[in-house]
PDB file of C-alpha atoms in Angstrom:
ATOM      1  CA  GLY S   1     -20.595  18.806  -3.372  1.00 73.00           C
ATOM      2  CA  GLY S   2     -21.374  17.994   0.222  1.00 81.00           C
ATOM      3  CA  LYS S   3     -22.496  14.232  -0.643  1.00 85.00           C
ATOM      4  CA  ILE S   4     -18.871  13.726  -2.136  1.00 83.00           C
ATOM      5  CA  VAL S   5     -17.460  15.096   0.762  1.00 85.00           C
ATOM      6  CA  ALA S   6     -19.882  12.528   3.268  1.00 89.00           C
ATOM      7  CA  ILE S   7     -18.385   9.670   1.328  1.00 88.00           C
ATOM      8  CA  HIS S   8     -14.735  10.842   1.384  1.00 88.00           C
ATOM      9  CA  GLN S   9     -15.412  10.733   5.232  1.00 93.00           C
ATOM     10  CA  MET S  10     -17.132   7.885   5.709  1.00 95.00           C
ATOM     11  CA  ALA S  11     -14.116   6.401   3.627  1.00 95.00           C
ATOM     12  CA  LYS S  12     -11.413   7.755   5.471  1.00 94.00           C
ATOM     13  CA  LYS S  13     -13.069   7.112   8.851  1.00 96.00           C
ATOM     14  CA  LEU S  14     -13.057   3.255   8.210  1.00 97.00           C
ATOM     15  CA  PHE S  15      -9.602   3.611   6.257  1.00 96.00           C
ATOM     16  CA  ASP S  16      -8.319   4.824   9.398  1.00 95.00           C
ATOM     17  CA  GLU S  17      -9.793   1.957  11.421  1.00 96.00           C
ATOM     18  CA  GLY S  18      -8.644  -0.246   9.377  1.00 96.00           C
ATOM     19  CA  VAL S  19      -4.743   1.255   9.820  1.00 93.00           C
ATOM     20  CA  ALA S  20      -5.488   1.067  13.635  1.00 93.00           C
ATOM     21  CA  ALA S  21      -6.410  -2.692  13.266  1.00 95.00           C
ATOM     22  CA  TYR S  22      -3.264  -3.343  10.980  1.00 94.00           C
ATOM     23  CA  VAL S  23      -1.048  -1.428  13.427  1.00 90.00           C
ATOM     24  CA  LYS S  24      -2.736  -4.093  16.367  1.00 93.00           C
ATOM     25  CA  ASN S  25      -1.948  -6.864  14.130  1.00 93.00           C
ATOM     26  CA  GLU S  26      -5.743  -7.855  13.633  1.00 96.00           C
ATOM     27  CA  LEU S  27      -5.000  -8.424   9.671  1.00 96.00           C
ATOM     28  CA  LYS S  28      -8.483  -9.924   9.082  1.00 97.00           C
ATOM     29  CA  THR S  29     -10.246  -7.010  10.955  1.00 98.00           C
ATOM     30  CA  SER S  30      -8.184  -4.344   8.955  1.00 97.00           C
ATOM     31  CA  ILE S  31      -8.753  -6.170   5.559  1.00 98.00           C
ATOM     32  CA  GLN S  32     -12.506  -6.165   6.033  1.00 98.00           C
ATOM     33  CA  LEU S  33     -12.276  -2.474   6.811  1.00 98.00           C
ATOM     34  CA  PHE S  34      -9.863  -1.394   3.933  1.00 97.00           C
ATOM     35  CA  SER S  35     -12.431  -3.355   1.597  1.00 98.00           C
ATOM     36  CA  ARG S  36     -15.562  -1.218   3.002  1.00 98.00           C
ATOM     37  CA  ALA S  37     -13.679   1.826   2.572  1.00 97.00           C
ATOM     38  CA  LEU S  38     -13.230   0.838  -0.951  1.00 97.00           C
ATOM     39  CA  LYS S  39     -16.636   0.536  -1.356  1.00 96.00           C
ATOM     40  CA  TYR S  40     -17.469   4.063  -0.680  1.00 95.00           C
ATOM     41  CA  ASP S  41     -14.510   5.202  -2.518  1.00 94.00           C
ATOM     42  CA  SER S  42     -13.198   2.707  -5.137  1.00 95.00           C
ATOM     43  CA  LYS S  43     -10.054   5.008  -6.292  1.00 93.00           C
ATOM     44  CA  PHE S  44      -8.702   5.171  -2.933  1.00 94.00           C
ATOM     45  CA  GLU S  45      -5.434   4.109  -3.396  1.00 93.00           C
ATOM     46  CA  LEU S  46      -3.738   3.920  -0.119  1.00 93.00           C
ATOM     47  CA  ALA S  47      -6.346   1.565   1.144  1.00 95.00           C
ATOM     48  CA  TYR S  48      -5.577  -1.013  -1.756  1.00 96.00           C
ATOM     49  CA  VAL S  49      -1.553  -0.257  -0.776  1.00 94.00           C
ATOM     50  CA  SER S  50      -2.454  -1.135   2.755  1.00 94.00           C
ATOM     51  CA  ARG S  51      -5.031  -3.897   2.248  1.00 96.00           C
ATOM     52  CA  GLY S  52      -2.386  -5.492  -0.094  1.00 95.00           C
ATOM     53  CA  ALA S  53       0.385  -5.128   2.848  1.00 93.00           C
ATOM     54  CA  ALA S  54      -2.582  -7.055   4.921  1.00 94.00           C
ATOM     55  CA  TYR S  55      -2.494  -9.711   2.395  1.00 95.00           C
ATOM     56  CA  ILE S  56       1.129  -9.991   2.200  1.00 91.00           C
ATOM     57  CA  LYS S  57       1.186 -10.589   6.395  1.00 90.00           C
ATOM     58  CA  LEU S  58      -1.437 -13.447   6.087  1.00 93.00           C
ATOM     59  CA  LYS S  59       0.803 -14.736   2.786  1.00 91.00           C
ATOM     60  CA  LYS S  60      -2.027 -14.375   0.557  1.00 94.00           C
ATOM     61  CA  ALA S  61       0.347 -13.444  -2.898  1.00 93.00           C
ATOM     62  CA  LYS S  62      -2.400 -13.297  -4.907  1.00 95.00           C
ATOM     63  CA  GLN S  63      -4.379 -11.249  -2.857  1.00 97.00           C
ATOM     64  CA  ALA S  64      -1.767  -8.602  -2.561  1.00 96.00           C
ATOM     65  CA  MET S  65      -1.016  -8.477  -6.021  1.00 97.00           C
ATOM     66  CA  ALA S  66      -4.073  -7.738  -7.463  1.00 97.00           C
ATOM     67  CA  ASP S  67      -4.452  -5.097  -4.752  1.00 97.00           C
ATOM     68  CA  PHE S  68      -1.223  -3.435  -5.856  1.00 97.00           C
ATOM     69  CA  ASN S  69      -1.481  -3.680  -9.200  1.00 97.00           C
ATOM     70  CA  ARG S  70      -4.755  -1.580  -8.499  1.00 97.00           C
ATOM     71  CA  ALA S  71      -3.103   0.701  -6.553  1.00 96.00           C
ATOM     72  CA  ILE S  72      -0.114   1.146  -9.290  1.00 97.00           C
ATOM     73  CA  LYS S  73      -2.773   1.540 -11.945  1.00 96.00           C
ATOM     74  CA  LEU S  74      -4.816   4.229  -9.948  1.00 95.00           C
ATOM     75  CA  TYR S  75      -1.396   6.024  -8.591  1.00 92.00           C
ATOM     76  CA  PRO S  76       1.569   5.426 -10.542  1.00 94.00           C
ATOM     77  CA  ASP S  77       3.771   7.495  -8.777  1.00 92.00           C
ATOM     78  CA  ASP S  78       3.480   5.745  -5.478  1.00 91.00           C
ATOM     79  CA  ALA S  79       6.976   4.424  -4.969  1.00 93.00           C
ATOM     80  CA  ARG S  80       5.257   2.199  -1.917  1.00 92.00           C
ATOM     81  CA  ALA S  81       2.983   0.537  -4.376  1.00 94.00           C
ATOM     82  CA  ASP S  82       5.679  -0.778  -6.310  1.00 95.00           C
ATOM     83  CA  HIS S  83       7.995  -1.886  -3.412  1.00 94.00           C
ATOM     84  CA  LEU S  84       5.478  -3.541  -1.897  1.00 94.00           C
ATOM     85  CA  ARG S  85       4.833  -5.554  -5.075  1.00 95.00           C
ATOM     86  CA  GLY S  86       8.327  -6.523  -5.856  1.00 95.00           C
ATOM     87  CA  LEU S  87       8.230  -8.192  -2.259  1.00 92.00           C
ATOM     88  CA  VAL S  88       5.104 -10.160  -3.357  1.00 93.00           C
ATOM     89  CA  PHE S  89       7.225 -11.285  -6.608  1.00 93.00           C
ATOM     90  CA  GLU S  90      10.149 -11.737  -4.479  1.00 91.00           C
ATOM     91  CA  LYS S  91       8.078 -13.841  -2.300  1.00 88.00           C
ATOM     92  CA  MET S  92       6.976 -15.817  -4.904  1.00 89.00           C
ATOM     93  CA  GLY S  93      10.074 -16.450  -6.399  1.00 90.00           C
ATOM     94  CA  GLU S  94      10.203 -14.170  -9.469  1.00 92.00           C
ATOM     95  CA  THR S  95      13.350 -12.103  -8.494  1.00 91.00           C
ATOM     96  CA  ALA S  96      13.929 -10.623 -11.782  1.00 93.00           C
ATOM     97  CA  ARG S  97      10.315  -8.968 -11.437  1.00 95.00           C
ATOM     98  CA  ALA S  98      11.189  -7.970  -8.033  1.00 94.00           C
ATOM     99  CA  TYR S  99      14.071  -6.047  -8.912  1.00 94.00           C
ATOM    100  CA  GLN S 100      12.206  -4.360 -11.811  1.00 96.00           C
ATOM    101  CA  ASP S 101       9.753  -3.095  -9.169  1.00 96.00           C
ATOM    102  CA  PHE S 102      12.326  -2.428  -6.160  1.00 94.00           C
ATOM    103  CA  ASP S 103      14.041  -0.550  -9.471  1.00 95.00           C
ATOM    104  CA  ARG S 104      11.259   1.443 -10.515  1.00 96.00           C
ATOM    105  CA  ALA S 105      10.224   2.690  -7.109  1.00 95.00           C
ATOM    106  CA  LEU S 106      13.788   4.515  -6.918  1.00 94.00           C
ATOM    107  CA  GLU S 107      13.125   6.080 -10.185  1.00 95.00           C
ATOM    108  CA  ILE S 108      10.093   7.260  -8.791  1.00 95.00           C
ATOM    109  CA  ASP S 109      11.421   8.453  -5.144  1.00 93.00           C
ATOM    110  CA  PRO S 110      15.329   7.912  -5.020  1.00 91.00           C
ATOM    111  CA  ASP S 111      15.110   8.836  -1.137  1.00 89.00           C
ATOM    112  CA  TYR S 112      12.763   5.473  -0.710  1.00 88.00           C
ATOM    113  CA  GLY S 113      14.912   3.927   1.860  1.00 86.00           C
ATOM    114  CA  PRO S 114      13.125   0.471   2.012  1.00 87.00           C
ATOM    115  CA  ALA S 115      13.418  -0.360  -1.812  1.00 89.00           C
ATOM    116  CA  TYR S 116      17.177   0.401  -1.662  1.00 87.00           C
ATOM    117  CA  HIS S 117      17.101  -2.317   1.271  1.00 87.00           C
ATOM    118  CA  SER S 118      14.948  -4.807  -0.481  1.00 89.00           C
ATOM    119  CA  ARG S 119      17.163  -4.694  -3.853  1.00 89.00           C
ATOM    120  CA  GLU S 120      20.295  -4.787  -1.761  1.00 87.00           C
ATOM    121  CA  LEU S 121      19.455  -7.995  -0.144  1.00 86.00           C
ATOM    122  CA  LEU S 122      18.044  -9.383  -3.411  1.00 86.00           C
ATOM    123  CA  ILE S 123      21.504  -9.000  -4.903  1.00 82.00           C
ATOM    124  CA  SER S 124      23.297 -10.058  -1.928  1.00 82.00           C
ATOM    125  CA  GLN S 125      21.192 -13.111  -0.717  1.00 75.00           C
ATOM    126  CA  GLY S 126      18.887 -14.071  -3.378  1.00 62.00           C
ATOM    127  CA  GLY S 127      16.272 -12.068  -1.373  1.00 53.00           C
ATOM    128  CA  GLN S 128      13.750 -13.801   0.976  1.00 54.00           C
ATOM    129  CA  GLU S 129      14.039 -10.758   3.333  1.00 50.00           C
ATOM    130  CA  ASP S 130      11.650 -11.078   6.315  1.00 54.00           C
ATOM    131  CA  PHE S 131       9.038  -8.760   6.195  1.00 54.00           C
ATOM    132  CA  SER S 132       9.356  -7.333   9.951  1.00 50.00           C
ATOM    133  CA  LEU S 133      11.642  -4.189   8.542  1.00 49.00           C
ATOM    134  CA  GLU S 134       8.703  -3.195   5.787  1.00 55.00           C
ATOM    135  CA  GLU S 135       6.170  -3.140   8.456  1.00 53.00           C
ATOM    136  CA  LEU S 136       7.489   0.019  10.276  1.00 49.00           C
ATOM    137  CA  ASP S 137       7.996   1.924   7.366  1.00 58.00           C
ATOM    138  CA  ILE S 138       4.505   1.002   6.235  1.00 61.00           C
ATOM    139  CA  ILE S 139       2.918   1.587   9.576  1.00 54.00           C
ATOM    140  CA  ASN S 140       4.808   4.924   9.644  1.00 53.00           C
ATOM    141  CA  HIS S 141       3.794   6.107   5.907  1.00 56.00           C
ATOM    142  CA  LEU S 142       0.292   5.513   6.193  1.00 57.00           C
ATOM    143  CA  THR S 143      -0.493   7.150   9.674  1.00 51.00           C
ATOM    144  CA  ALA S 144       1.551  10.091   8.002  1.00 51.00           C
ATOM    145  CA  MET S 145      -0.169   9.959   4.696  1.00 49.00           C
ATOM    146  CA  ARG S 146      -3.456   9.516   6.419  1.00 46.00           C
ATOM    147  CA  VAL S 147      -4.211  13.166   6.691  1.00 43.00           C
ATOM    148  CA  THR S 148      -2.310  14.865   4.215  1.00 44.00           C
ATOM    149  CA  ASP S 149      -2.682  13.193   1.139  1.00 45.00           C
ATOM    150  CA  PHE S 150      -6.299  12.311   1.517  1.00 43.00           C
ATOM    151  CA  ASP S 151      -7.189  15.781   2.259  1.00 43.00           C
ATOM    152  CA  GLU S 152      -5.527  16.859  -0.898  1.00 45.00           C
ATOM    153  CA  SER S 153      -7.462  14.353  -2.881  1.00 42.00           C
ATOM    154  CA  VAL S 154     -10.732  15.365  -1.515  1.00 40.00           C
ATOM    155  CA  LYS S 155     -10.026  18.983  -2.186  1.00 43.00           C
ATOM    156  CA  SER S 156      -9.047  18.131  -5.928  1.00 42.00           C
ATOM    157  CA  ASP S 157     -12.308  16.085  -6.462  1.00 42.00           C
ATOM    158  CA  ASP S 158     -14.336  18.389  -5.042  1.00 41.00           C
ATOM    159  CA  LEU S 159     -13.187  20.846  -7.524  1.00 42.00           C
ATOM    160  CA  ALA S 160     -14.144  18.254 -10.283  1.00 42.00           C
ATOM    161  CA  ALA S 161     -17.625  17.634  -8.803  1.00 38.00           C
TER     162      ALA S 161
END
């Protein structure tokens, strides 16, 4: 019904504002906005992924890990969440687990370039890549996904309501 749509629209509006803040590197603001979006819709996988990405940039590995774990549980087919969690493992020095996550990201989406890049770096230098390469990819993904995926999930939820 209409109430579910209104809740989704509110979550999406907050999410879009969060992405805008993230792009401007206003990370704390983006985290607040993603958190508010998640209050409206606790299954909003992309908001977890995005908030996790902001946490990575603020070097808050534990919070980032929690968000990626939640995203992967909600939506196991998102290569990005596995890849980003792999980057957190890598930053924590857990290279074997990082490698597993990069591998899983590539199983999910064999064309997902950033995971190849991370895996190659991990093999060649034992990792510790700069997060900036990720950045553009995340931002491009988020902006591309914002509309399409969210509209799909709203449609399928409406049928269930």
